[in-house]
Amino acid sequence: MALPKPFLALLICLFASLPLSCLHVDGSDELKAFIVHVKRPENLSFSVAEQWTGWYSSLLSLASLEANDTDFARSRVIYSYRHVVTGFSALLTEREVEAMSKLDWFLHAYPSPVYHLMTTHSPKFLGLRQRIGNGVWNATNMGQGVIVGILDTGVTPGHPSFDDYGLPPPPAKWKGRCDLNASACNNKLIGARSFINYDAVRRRPTDTPIDDEGHGTHTASTAAGALVKHADVDGNARGVAAGVAPRAHIAIYKVCSEIGCAGYDILAAMDAAVADGVDVLSLSLGGGSIPFHSDPVALGGFEAINKGIFVSCSAGNSGPDPYTVTNVAPWLLTVGASTMDRSFLGTVKLGDGQEWEGASLNPPRNFDSKMLPLVYVAGDAAASHCLNDSLNGVDVRGKIVLCDRGDNSRLEKAQVVKSAGGAGIILVNTPEDAYSTIADPLVLPASNVPYVVGLKIKAYINSASAPAASLVFNGTVMHTPHSPSMASFSSRGPSQITPGILKPDITGPGVNILAAWTIQKFNMNSGTSMSCPHLSGIAALIKKAHPDWSPAAIKSAIMTTAYVTDNSRGPILDERHLPADFFAIGAGHVNPRKAIDPGLVYDLTPQDYIPYLCGLYESSLVEVIVGRPVDCSSPNSISEGELNYPSISVTLPANNLTSVRYRRTVTNVGKPTSTYRVKLDLPKEVSVRVTPTKLSFNEVNQKRRFSISFRRNGGGSGAVQGQLLWVSGKHVVRSPISIRLE
């Protein structure tokens, strides 16, 4: 069969080893998998699949400059189709497909879509798995070549989340080691060391890097776990599990056990990680409000960023009380926790017909959702909270028990009820937790209900002569409205150590996160321990896209591109269903797609932190932090608000109408030629002036300075907030502004 000349000419261009005339510097020559539909040829019929494959290969081979080069042709063809469509899939460029679309034989072509059964839903929720356009995974090759160091409880070797299929060896800069069996480490899990029970005489730990808790395995797989099919927890969230940077390398540093994480172990591990050559450090741990000069995480983190290593830390799980945020050094990324748009729902049905929705994982197999007696031990604080031994002597056998949250863990409450013979448990939120519910894998059927729902259930119990209830499990529900929302447990600012720096910095997925585990293959956990590795993985992706960016630039990109509205187009809500303030969400919820192209960044060098530290501490203490002599007696110290930080915090005293002025410097990391104009959104109590109001750039990495002045307009007290935006035709660079009116 003769081919049309235009088609032949196109194929010659396609398969002549890509001559220069076929290449374009705009990225249109990047090979991608496309599915191509063609008109079915007349008078041509094949009875077996191999004949169709041979025909396509022969066409491509004849079109090559090297006659009969079937091997080259087959290198482009992926599949040949014959039953449901006529056509083939092949590695093609967008420009080639565009040219192909003008030919008579052409019907349709499109990038080969990827379908996922979602379990670790956060990659999709974060927009990482977009297949068309500028998907983050496509743009960053899933973080390949970046090394993420995890300081936690160790790792579970041999877990499929740490499989290295298709991964190259770590980069040559990697100097670490694996203290597991020789076969346990691979190109994914490239290092594993323990710093628990260190033997100073033999200069080695007496413990192994193996994870006995599950926490470290969970966080490591969240940050950079490989794709694993058929993942679930008791049938919930069934699908494909994936870390945020699935092709990044993982190095494990075990620093925590069941009794906690010793500061010296943490500092030793950070010291080792810096020497080993990691690119990102992830620490899902916290130690309260500790001065930087006495905080191993802050100290180790400063030297890490001095070596170009990004450090991501948990904000803490002591919310929603204010002043509870931890890991607040400005060179650390401090991560809060919020929900995703995936829920695990269970309905509590009461004997009088009331039905109330709660958070619940699926029950054990063959669970019968029948009405059972419902009991709540009012007037006894221990029994009402289901503390250890509190239900001894209480008849709960075969009944559903209502337990107030607080004082002990949710798992412990369920174990207490089960030990007493209970058949199920309803966990009622505290007033502080309000509407923020969590689905836990507990030891018996359970549902966690909001505080207001608990009040209604208790009122029913008090009014009914024979109260009863049943638990009906609805399973996994997608596209939950008002997502994301802040988790009640996520620690809040302001910082006790440095209130002039807005903390936390950012929020990310931290509720009902499925990831690898120890005893069972996967487990569902919640906490800022879960949100922290999400941001660690995102930092790895940005590092891959921009290897020359400093840790501060990466941090700025994450913060200035964050969003503050939920999927219902309203403000992100807190546990009370009220708009969350900046002391909860920081700059907002991370947006990885925008973070890899932020336009402008607020950059900082390690040297830039010294004047700020001199504003906090005396010279000798600053020297402890920065590792070299510092003279803070010079007039170069600055206030916290003057640090070139992506967010802005300012205090305006009462009866003082003088203005407070800060300066900031932004660096252009977008198009060489660009112009940004200022836009302000501030409360009426404050007047703000920015000079200049327009920033113009004509090259990449060019810097521009501006000043921002604040003045009170009169009365008011407490905390108010607003935002500063630099807007171009493509980018919106947003800085949250927190203002305290004294």
XYZ file of C-alpha atoms in Angstrom:
742
model
C 0.000 0.000 0.000
C 1.428 3.380 -0.974
C 1.677 6.035 1.704
C 0.651 9.658 1.026
C 3.736 11.821 0.430
C 2.977 14.192 3.350
C 2.719 11.204 5.684
C 5.964 9.766 4.334
C 7.729 13.099 4.762
C 6.492 13.347 8.328
C 7.634 9.837 9.166
C 11.054 10.532 7.672
C 11.343 13.474 10.066
C 10.088 11.364 12.957
C 12.383 8.435 12.528
C 15.534 9.776 10.918
C 17.293 9.903 14.294
C 15.685 13.303 14.948
C 17.630 15.601 12.601
C 18.140 19.191 13.682
C 15.333 20.368 11.414
C 12.904 18.393 13.571
C 14.126 19.720 16.916
C 12.770 22.791 18.696
C 14.047 24.465 21.808
C 10.538 25.280 23.112
C 10.148 21.784 24.537
C 7.961 20.550 21.667
C 10.552 17.846 20.905
C 10.056 16.084 24.242
C 8.910 12.522 23.679
C 5.649 11.566 25.335
C 3.355 8.585 25.068
C 0.478 9.347 22.700
C -2.406 7.242 21.456
C -2.992 7.819 17.727
C -6.253 6.880 16.000
C -6.082 6.464 12.207
C -8.587 5.800 9.428
C -8.944 2.119 8.792
C -7.178 1.301 5.516
C -9.295 -0.041 2.672
C -8.622 -3.456 1.195
C -6.345 -4.329 4.077
C -7.227 -6.936 6.668
C -5.178 -8.884 9.171
C -6.386 -11.926 11.063
C -3.897 -11.902 13.956
C -2.426 -9.213 16.164
C 1.135 -9.802 15.036
C 0.182 -8.890 11.485
C -1.069 -5.491 12.646
C 2.071 -4.985 14.670
C 4.207 -5.915 11.688
C 2.316 -3.523 9.450
C 2.809 -0.566 11.756
C 6.458 -1.433 12.241
C 7.023 -1.791 8.510
C 5.458 1.600 7.852
C 7.708 3.257 10.358
C 10.722 1.323 9.141
C 10.138 2.317 5.499
C 9.876 5.931 6.583
C 13.287 5.852 8.234
C 16.403 7.139 6.473
C 17.878 3.737 7.246
C 15.922 1.272 5.139
C 14.310 -1.664 6.918
C 15.321 -0.313 10.330
C 12.587 -2.184 12.149
C 14.404 -2.044 15.473
C 14.356 1.756 15.383
C 10.702 1.793 14.437
C 9.773 -0.552 17.244
C 11.630 1.708 19.685
C 8.930 4.316 19.061
C 5.886 2.051 18.912
C 4.404 0.972 22.222
C 1.243 -0.933 21.205
C -0.688 -1.707 18.044
C -4.481 -1.900 18.301
C -6.981 -3.792 16.152
C -10.289 -4.573 17.957
C -11.632 -1.525 19.723
C -9.691 1.108 17.742
C -7.518 1.300 14.684
C -4.264 2.917 15.560
C -1.237 2.692 17.734
C 0.477 4.220 20.726
C 3.955 5.639 20.343
C 6.491 7.994 21.794
C 5.919 11.265 19.950
C 6.439 14.964 20.476
C 3.640 17.507 20.671
C 4.847 19.185 17.487
C 4.909 15.882 15.670
C 1.338 15.197 16.704
C 0.296 18.694 15.658
C 1.778 18.135 12.200
C 0.242 14.682 12.027
C -3.199 16.111 12.748
C -3.193 17.917 9.379
C -2.930 14.687 7.365
C -5.875 12.962 5.705
C -5.400 9.620 7.438
C -5.325 11.141 10.917
C -8.336 10.894 13.232
C -7.240 11.785 16.757
C -4.283 11.752 19.133
C -3.843 12.530 22.823
C -1.345 11.964 25.614
C -1.820 8.546 27.090
C -3.846 9.084 30.296
C -2.952 7.413 33.563
C -5.684 6.027 35.818
C -5.122 5.565 39.499
C -7.110 3.800 42.164
C -6.400 6.346 44.844
C -5.260 5.240 48.390
C -2.560 7.691 49.476
C -4.893 10.323 48.097
C -2.650 13.254 48.969
C -0.611 13.185 45.696
C -3.810 13.714 43.712
C -5.193 16.210 46.235
C -1.937 18.155 45.944
C -2.166 18.183 42.150
C 0.976 16.103 41.651
C -0.603 13.510 39.379
C -1.898 15.838 36.662
C -1.196 14.179 33.342
C -1.832 17.113 31.009
C 0.111 20.349 31.022
C 2.593 21.264 33.711
C 2.037 18.377 36.108
C 4.482 18.533 39.012
C 5.521 14.900 38.724
C 6.133 15.322 34.998
C 8.115 18.524 35.522
C 10.303 17.067 38.267
C 10.614 13.396 37.257
C 9.088 12.601 40.643
C 12.191 13.894 42.446
C 14.632 11.429 40.930
C 18.149 11.895 42.237
C 17.137 13.937 45.290
C 17.995 12.447 48.699
C 15.488 12.837 51.539
C 16.770 12.171 55.058
C 14.158 11.016 57.578
C 14.816 11.412 61.311
C 12.289 9.178 63.031
C 11.778 5.696 64.504
C 13.552 3.797 61.736
C 12.325 1.865 58.731
C 10.755 -1.456 57.761
C 13.147 -2.948 55.207
C 11.626 -5.009 52.423
C 8.378 -3.046 52.439
C 7.077 -2.530 48.872
C 7.045 1.240 49.451
C 10.841 1.037 49.448
C 11.148 -1.010 46.275
C 13.723 0.438 43.857
C 12.334 -0.853 40.564
C 13.542 1.414 37.758
C 15.544 3.713 40.027
C 19.168 4.576 39.236
C 21.857 4.510 41.942
C 22.141 7.545 44.232
C 24.234 10.472 43.016
C 27.987 10.325 43.515
C 27.820 12.862 46.341
C 26.095 10.294 48.603
C 28.526 9.278 51.355
C 26.168 7.498 53.750
C 25.930 3.886 54.734
C 23.390 1.157 55.423
C 23.529 -0.654 58.761
C 20.874 -3.160 57.704
C 21.554 -6.485 56.054
C 23.302 -6.087 52.721
C 20.171 -6.939 50.740
C 17.888 -4.620 52.707
C 19.122 -1.363 51.181
C 18.805 -0.601 47.490
C 18.532 2.344 45.120
C 15.412 3.603 46.929
C 16.425 2.980 50.552
C 20.048 4.044 50.191
C 20.956 4.514 53.858
C 19.828 3.409 57.307
C 21.502 4.177 60.629
C 20.406 4.121 64.236
C 21.364 6.625 66.893
C 19.430 4.918 69.695
C 21.357 3.599 72.712
C 24.681 4.738 71.329
C 27.691 2.898 72.770
C 30.340 5.582 73.219
C 33.066 2.998 73.921
C 32.519 0.949 70.781
C 31.373 4.060 68.902
C 28.289 2.390 67.528
C 24.610 2.127 68.415
C 23.350 -0.960 70.197
C 20.064 -0.710 68.321
C 19.313 -1.351 64.636
C 17.583 1.014 62.204
C 14.588 -1.330 62.058
C 11.316 0.396 62.937
C 9.538 -1.121 65.942
C 6.857 1.585 66.097
C 5.695 2.173 62.524
C 5.947 5.960 62.705
C 9.215 6.256 60.774
C 8.096 3.820 58.099
C 4.909 5.864 57.686
C 6.660 9.230 57.365
C 9.393 7.931 55.051
C 6.889 6.400 52.644
C 4.778 9.570 52.762
C 7.709 11.725 51.695
C 9.205 9.493 49.026
C 7.630 6.034 48.989
C 7.426 4.113 45.721
C 4.100 3.458 43.985
C 2.398 0.397 45.464
C -0.741 -1.139 43.984
C -3.616 -2.651 45.959
C -2.983 -0.694 49.145
C -5.696 -0.266 51.780
C -6.431 -0.316 55.494
C -9.108 -2.869 56.327
C -10.662 -2.295 52.918
C -10.652 1.488 53.175
C -9.047 3.812 50.620
C -8.235 0.934 48.311
C -5.954 1.793 45.423
C -2.376 2.870 44.688
C -0.185 4.250 47.456
C 2.534 6.741 46.561
C 4.886 9.106 48.306
C 5.057 12.756 47.297
C 8.430 12.268 45.550
C 8.250 8.603 44.475
C 11.580 8.547 42.652
C 13.614 10.304 45.319
C 16.101 8.349 47.442
C 15.501 7.790 51.156
C 18.075 7.838 53.954
C 16.870 6.748 57.409
C 18.235 8.074 60.704
C 16.634 6.385 63.698
C 16.495 8.837 66.600
C 13.230 7.963 68.371
C 11.980 5.013 70.392
C 8.889 4.329 72.454
C 10.200 6.607 75.193
C 10.877 9.596 72.937
C 13.659 11.235 70.942
C 16.804 12.341 72.767
C 18.217 15.704 71.725
C 21.744 14.389 71.435
C 20.616 11.591 69.194
C 18.838 14.115 66.976
C 21.855 16.379 66.768
C 24.167 13.432 66.000
C 21.837 12.228 63.268
C 21.598 15.683 61.713
C 25.361 15.929 61.825
C 25.665 12.608 60.036
C 22.993 13.491 57.487
C 24.763 16.716 56.507
C 27.996 14.766 55.995
C 26.210 12.018 54.098
C 24.951 14.435 51.451
C 21.173 14.565 51.894
C 19.230 17.305 50.095
C 16.188 17.451 52.379
C 15.769 16.676 56.077
C 12.364 15.701 57.446
C 11.747 15.784 61.198
C 8.300 14.749 62.400
C 9.136 15.548 66.003
C 9.100 18.548 68.303
C 10.318 19.679 71.704
C 8.159 22.600 72.763
C 9.341 26.183 73.045
C 13.114 25.917 73.349
C 15.502 28.827 72.698
C 17.354 28.306 69.452
C 20.728 28.120 71.148
C 19.483 25.152 73.220
C 17.403 23.420 70.554
C 19.202 20.595 68.692
C 16.746 20.813 65.820
C 17.323 24.561 65.403
C 21.081 24.173 65.798
C 21.425 21.241 63.442
C 19.001 22.903 61.055
C 21.085 26.071 60.815
C 24.154 24.176 59.659
C 22.006 22.126 57.330
C 20.715 25.211 55.513
C 24.271 26.534 55.498
C 25.098 23.465 53.404
C 22.081 24.040 51.144
C 19.913 21.375 52.802
C 16.201 22.079 53.188
C 14.725 21.260 56.629
C 11.026 20.516 57.157
C 9.555 20.078 60.658
C 6.226 19.391 62.340
C 4.410 22.304 63.956
C 3.200 20.088 66.825
C -0.022 18.386 67.917
C -1.007 20.635 70.823
C -3.715 22.661 69.067
C -6.013 24.387 68.992
C -4.535 26.313 71.921
C -2.462 29.370 70.935
C 1.299 29.630 71.570
C 1.734 25.873 71.099
C 3.651 25.821 67.809
C 7.100 24.231 67.921
C 10.154 24.153 65.608
C 9.841 27.895 65.009
C 13.353 28.882 63.876
C 12.925 30.933 60.689
C 15.371 28.747 58.759
C 13.072 25.747 59.334
C 9.809 25.120 57.479
C 7.127 24.688 60.158
C 4.202 22.585 58.944
C 0.638 22.470 60.265
C -1.939 19.770 59.478
C -5.191 19.936 57.549
C -7.689 17.610 55.904
C -8.104 16.376 52.344
C -11.275 15.953 50.292
C -11.480 12.260 51.185
C -13.455 11.149 54.225
C -14.229 7.870 55.961
C -17.774 8.128 57.234
C -19.891 6.155 59.653
C -23.424 6.933 60.741
C -24.606 6.669 64.330
C -28.270 5.632 64.316
C -30.144 6.129 67.576
C -33.128 4.199 68.814
C -35.486 7.160 68.315
C -34.598 7.478 64.623
C -31.937 10.195 64.856
C -28.947 9.736 62.553
C -25.615 11.491 62.989
C -22.542 11.382 60.781
C -19.117 10.678 62.214
C -15.634 9.627 61.084
C -15.082 5.897 60.974
C -13.119 3.196 59.215
C -14.840 0.061 58.043
C -15.627 -2.460 60.791
C -14.306 -6.012 61.013
C -15.663 -8.516 58.515
C -19.177 -9.807 59.074
C -20.002 -6.877 61.369
C -23.757 -6.637 61.934
C -25.004 -3.042 62.109
C -27.879 -3.922 64.420
C -29.279 -1.905 67.288
C -27.423 -2.497 70.536
C -27.848 -1.034 74.008
C -26.075 2.326 74.357
C -24.376 3.338 77.597
C -22.636 6.486 78.886
C -21.297 6.690 82.446
C -22.134 10.288 83.313
C -20.895 11.807 86.553
C -17.744 9.686 86.644
C -14.921 11.541 84.895
C -12.738 8.462 84.524
C -15.502 6.213 83.204
C -16.959 8.872 80.904
C -13.498 9.239 79.340
C -12.995 5.449 79.284
C -9.698 5.547 81.148
C -7.857 2.385 82.166
C -9.855 0.182 84.575
C -12.653 2.780 84.704
C -15.276 0.402 83.305
C -14.608 -2.387 85.815
C -17.921 -3.163 87.397
C -19.895 -1.339 84.694
C -22.157 -3.535 82.561
C -21.061 -2.744 79.013
C -20.927 -6.290 77.627
C -22.421 -6.411 74.147
C -23.186 -2.679 74.263
C -22.014 0.420 72.434
C -20.175 2.760 74.821
C -20.079 6.541 74.525
C -16.649 7.907 75.505
C -15.524 11.510 75.816
C -12.223 12.326 74.142
C -9.328 13.651 76.205
C -6.879 12.444 78.876
C -5.892 9.252 77.025
C -5.565 8.198 73.409
C -8.440 7.136 71.190
C -6.838 3.719 70.775
C -6.583 3.266 74.527
C -10.255 4.157 74.990
C -11.237 1.539 72.429
C -9.043 -1.062 74.124
C -10.642 -0.270 77.501
C -14.130 -0.724 76.043
C -13.172 -3.950 74.300
C -11.566 -5.369 77.444
C -14.785 -4.662 79.349
C -16.806 -6.571 76.747
C -18.141 -3.618 74.777
C -19.244 -4.185 71.189
C -18.538 -0.702 69.822
C -17.530 2.828 70.767
C -18.709 6.344 69.977
C -15.958 8.903 70.575
C -17.267 12.382 71.381
C -15.101 15.393 70.660
C -14.084 17.848 73.329
C -15.376 21.427 72.930
C -11.903 22.365 71.671
C -11.944 19.708 68.944
C -15.438 20.836 67.920
C -16.137 19.501 64.389
C -12.632 18.132 63.717
C -13.028 14.344 63.601
C -10.531 11.560 62.859
C -11.029 8.069 61.429
C -8.805 5.662 63.349
C -8.088 1.966 62.777
C -9.268 0.892 66.234
C -9.737 -2.493 67.854
C -13.525 -2.504 67.566
C -16.221 -0.701 65.543
C -16.106 3.030 66.270
C -17.273 6.442 65.151
C -15.837 9.822 66.135
C -18.565 12.475 66.263
C -18.389 16.270 66.661
C -18.918 17.848 70.065
C -22.392 19.190 69.227
C -23.464 15.745 68.016
C -22.209 14.232 71.267
C -24.447 16.608 73.217
C -27.475 15.428 71.246
C -26.596 11.758 71.765
C -26.166 12.354 75.501
C -29.543 14.118 75.625
C -31.123 11.100 73.954
C -29.479 8.734 76.461
C -30.835 10.801 79.359
C -34.369 10.830 77.935
C -34.692 7.216 76.747
C -35.690 4.377 79.039
C -33.661 1.881 77.016
C -31.204 3.854 74.828
C -29.872 1.996 71.815
C -27.717 2.712 68.815
C -26.194 1.104 65.759
C -23.095 1.928 63.739
C -23.481 1.973 59.966
C -20.292 2.305 57.964
C -20.350 4.281 54.725
C -16.720 3.675 53.726
C -14.592 6.003 51.625
C -16.265 9.204 50.420
C -14.525 11.485 47.919
C -14.903 15.202 47.172
C -15.760 16.130 50.747
C -16.908 19.777 50.802
C -15.037 22.463 52.749
C -11.683 20.826 52.099
C -9.052 21.429 53.192
C -9.898 22.434 56.736
C -7.605 22.754 59.720
C -7.231 19.841 62.123
C -7.998 20.776 65.704
C -4.797 19.113 66.947
C -2.519 21.210 64.726
C -0.484 23.536 66.963
C -1.119 27.263 66.690
C 0.976 30.400 66.816
C 2.103 32.923 67.765
C 5.542 31.607 68.540
C 6.660 31.989 72.132
C 10.306 32.212 71.067
C 10.059 34.615 68.154
C 6.550 36.138 67.924
C 7.745 38.561 65.248
C 7.953 35.649 62.773
C 4.580 34.225 61.731
C 4.457 30.515 62.531
C 3.480 27.934 61.379
C 4.659 28.651 57.846
C 2.349 26.395 55.866
C -0.215 23.628 56.179
C -0.508 20.347 54.309
C -2.357 17.005 54.441
C -2.176 15.509 57.933
C -5.514 13.809 58.640
C -6.293 10.179 57.780
C -3.067 9.657 55.818
C -2.486 6.137 54.521
C 1.151 5.090 54.290
C 3.468 2.153 54.967
C 3.537 0.455 58.369
C 5.318 -2.303 60.229
C 3.087 -5.203 61.351
C 0.454 -4.587 58.701
C 1.422 -3.346 55.269
C -0.353 0.028 55.519
C -1.904 2.100 58.267
C -3.934 5.292 58.629
C -2.430 8.007 60.836
C -3.119 11.662 61.616
C -0.877 14.414 62.966
C 1.590 17.074 61.941
C 3.971 14.103 61.778
C 2.045 13.235 58.626
C 1.895 16.735 57.133
C 5.624 17.368 57.616
C 6.828 14.620 55.211
C 4.335 15.836 52.610
C 6.178 19.146 52.569
C 9.535 17.358 52.662
C 8.550 15.529 49.494
C 7.363 18.751 47.860
C 10.682 20.400 48.744
C 12.436 17.466 47.047
C 10.397 18.028 43.885
C 11.237 21.745 43.871
C 14.892 20.903 44.517
C 14.817 18.657 41.460
C 13.270 21.395 39.329
C 15.587 24.112 40.668
C 18.806 22.532 42.003
C 20.467 25.927 42.396
C 17.782 27.389 44.685
C 18.660 28.006 48.325
C 16.560 26.491 51.135
C 15.106 29.970 51.763
C 14.108 30.329 48.111
C 12.362 26.946 48.179
C 10.595 27.918 51.382
C 9.500 31.239 49.911
C 8.164 29.493 46.807
C 6.084 27.174 48.994
C 4.710 30.008 51.124
C 3.978 32.743 48.571
C 2.026 30.400 46.280
C -0.155 28.836 49.003
C -3.931 29.149 48.831
C -6.415 30.118 51.548
C -9.758 29.032 50.065
C -11.355 25.586 50.195
C -13.074 23.559 47.489
C -16.377 25.280 48.328
C -14.776 28.622 47.364
C -14.914 29.937 50.884
C -12.088 30.548 53.353
C -10.297 27.531 54.809
C -12.133 26.732 58.037
C -10.868 25.671 61.447
C -12.317 23.047 63.794
C -15.135 25.438 64.764
C -16.208 25.907 61.141
C -14.939 29.489 61.348
C -12.335 31.013 58.988
C -8.908 29.800 60.096
C -6.478 32.565 60.986
C -2.810 32.784 60.024
C -1.755 31.375 63.399
C -3.394 28.131 62.260
C -2.676 27.959 58.523
C 0.398 30.170 58.229
C 0.653 31.295 54.617
C -2.066 28.806 53.657
C -2.269 25.358 52.109
C 0.628 24.257 49.936
C 0.130 24.338 46.144
C 2.988 22.330 44.576
C 2.095 23.151 40.979
C 2.513 26.869 41.586
C 5.428 26.445 43.977
C 7.729 25.183 41.223
C 7.120 28.467 39.346
C 6.559 31.208 41.963
C 7.759 34.192 39.920
C 9.510 35.962 42.811
C 11.148 34.668 45.980
C 12.223 36.223 49.266
C 15.716 34.801 49.527
C 17.991 34.610 52.569
C 21.558 33.466 53.128
C 22.726 32.003 56.457
C 24.579 35.284 57.025
C 21.283 37.201 56.795
C 19.978 35.491 59.940
C 22.781 36.869 62.134
C 21.396 40.432 62.570
C 18.033 38.902 63.393
C 19.609 36.578 65.974
C 21.507 39.511 67.458
C 18.135 41.118 68.043
C 17.177 38.100 70.160
C 20.344 36.978 71.931
C 23.735 38.158 73.097
C 26.821 37.547 70.981
C 27.948 34.354 72.701
C 24.581 32.691 72.222
C 24.421 33.720 68.585
C 27.850 32.183 68.135
C 26.453 28.883 69.436
C 23.822 28.952 66.709
C 25.920 30.070 63.744
C 29.126 28.268 64.704
C 31.530 31.191 64.542
C 32.329 34.365 66.547
C 29.731 37.112 66.255
C 29.795 40.686 67.532
C 26.246 41.801 68.290
C 27.359 45.162 69.701
C 27.396 46.694 66.229
C 24.294 48.567 65.107
C 23.492 45.913 62.512
C 20.963 43.952 64.566
C 17.413 43.995 63.223
C 13.976 43.289 64.651
C 12.178 40.083 63.795
C 9.891 41.834 61.347
C 12.835 43.166 59.350
C 14.086 39.699 58.369
C 13.541 39.160 54.633
C 10.822 36.613 55.359
C 7.967 35.634 53.010
C 5.372 36.507 55.675
C 5.136 39.735 57.674
C 4.321 40.211 61.362
C 4.015 43.648 62.957
C 2.972 45.020 66.351
C 1.336 48.443 66.568
C 1.160 49.831 70.135
C -1.928 51.684 71.329
C -1.893 55.485 71.311
C 1.115 55.469 69.022
C 0.360 56.788 65.564
C 3.932 56.633 64.294
C 4.457 54.233 61.431
C 6.414 50.965 61.515
C 8.489 50.426 58.391
C 10.005 47.219 57.045
C 12.052 46.549 53.943
C 11.940 43.465 51.785
C 13.934 42.219 48.797
C 12.498 39.947 46.122
C 14.431 37.975 43.511
C 13.082 37.291 40.040
C 13.024 33.555 39.299
C 10.395 33.784 36.565
C 10.592 35.246 33.076
C 13.586 37.543 32.499
C 11.335 40.466 31.562
C 8.420 40.950 33.929
C 6.576 43.633 35.845
C 4.748 43.253 39.149
C 2.268 45.679 40.678
C 1.326 45.782 44.313
C -2.095 44.921 45.652
C -3.037 45.224 49.303
C -5.821 43.682 51.336
C -5.720 45.056 54.889
C -8.221 45.598 57.718
C -9.712 49.031 58.318
C -7.820 49.446 61.603
C -4.529 49.815 59.736
C -3.137 52.024 56.981
C -0.392 50.558 54.813
C 1.887 52.130 52.226
C 4.214 50.286 49.841
C 7.048 52.025 47.982
C 7.502 51.555 45.071
C 4.172 50.197 43.863
C 5.679 48.626 40.740
C 8.679 46.303 40.389
C 10.213 45.733 36.959
C 12.785 43.094 36.036
C 14.799 42.503 32.875
C 16.795 39.406 33.851
C 16.558 36.260 35.946
C 17.924 36.477 39.518
C 17.631 40.260 39.461
C 16.713 41.728 42.861
C 14.379 44.584 43.703
C 13.735 46.218 47.079
C 10.560 47.733 48.450
C 9.427 49.145 51.781
C 6.133 48.658 53.559
C 4.903 51.003 56.308
C 2.112 50.346 58.816
C 0.148 52.895 60.840
C -2.825 52.512 63.160
C -6.070 54.214 62.229
C -7.259 54.537 65.789
C -8.917 51.970 68.055
C -9.072 48.237 68.038
C -7.094 45.558 69.833
C -5.977 41.994 69.355
C -4.794 40.315 66.159
C -5.920 41.310 62.678
C -4.604 40.142 59.358
C -4.278 40.972 55.691
C -2.086 40.302 52.700
C 0.415 41.862 50.328
C 0.390 40.673 46.734
C 2.789 41.333 43.880
C 0.825 40.625 40.706
C 2.111 40.152 37.157
C 0.392 38.770 34.094
C 1.287 35.229 35.179
C 2.098 35.207 38.889
C 0.578 36.249 42.183
C 3.223 36.419 44.916
C 1.350 36.558 48.212
C 2.673 37.439 51.662
C 0.335 37.036 54.654
C 0.456 39.945 57.106
C -0.288 39.399 60.793
C -0.830 42.590 62.820
C -1.085 42.769 66.577
C -2.885 45.834 67.926
C -1.806 46.465 71.512
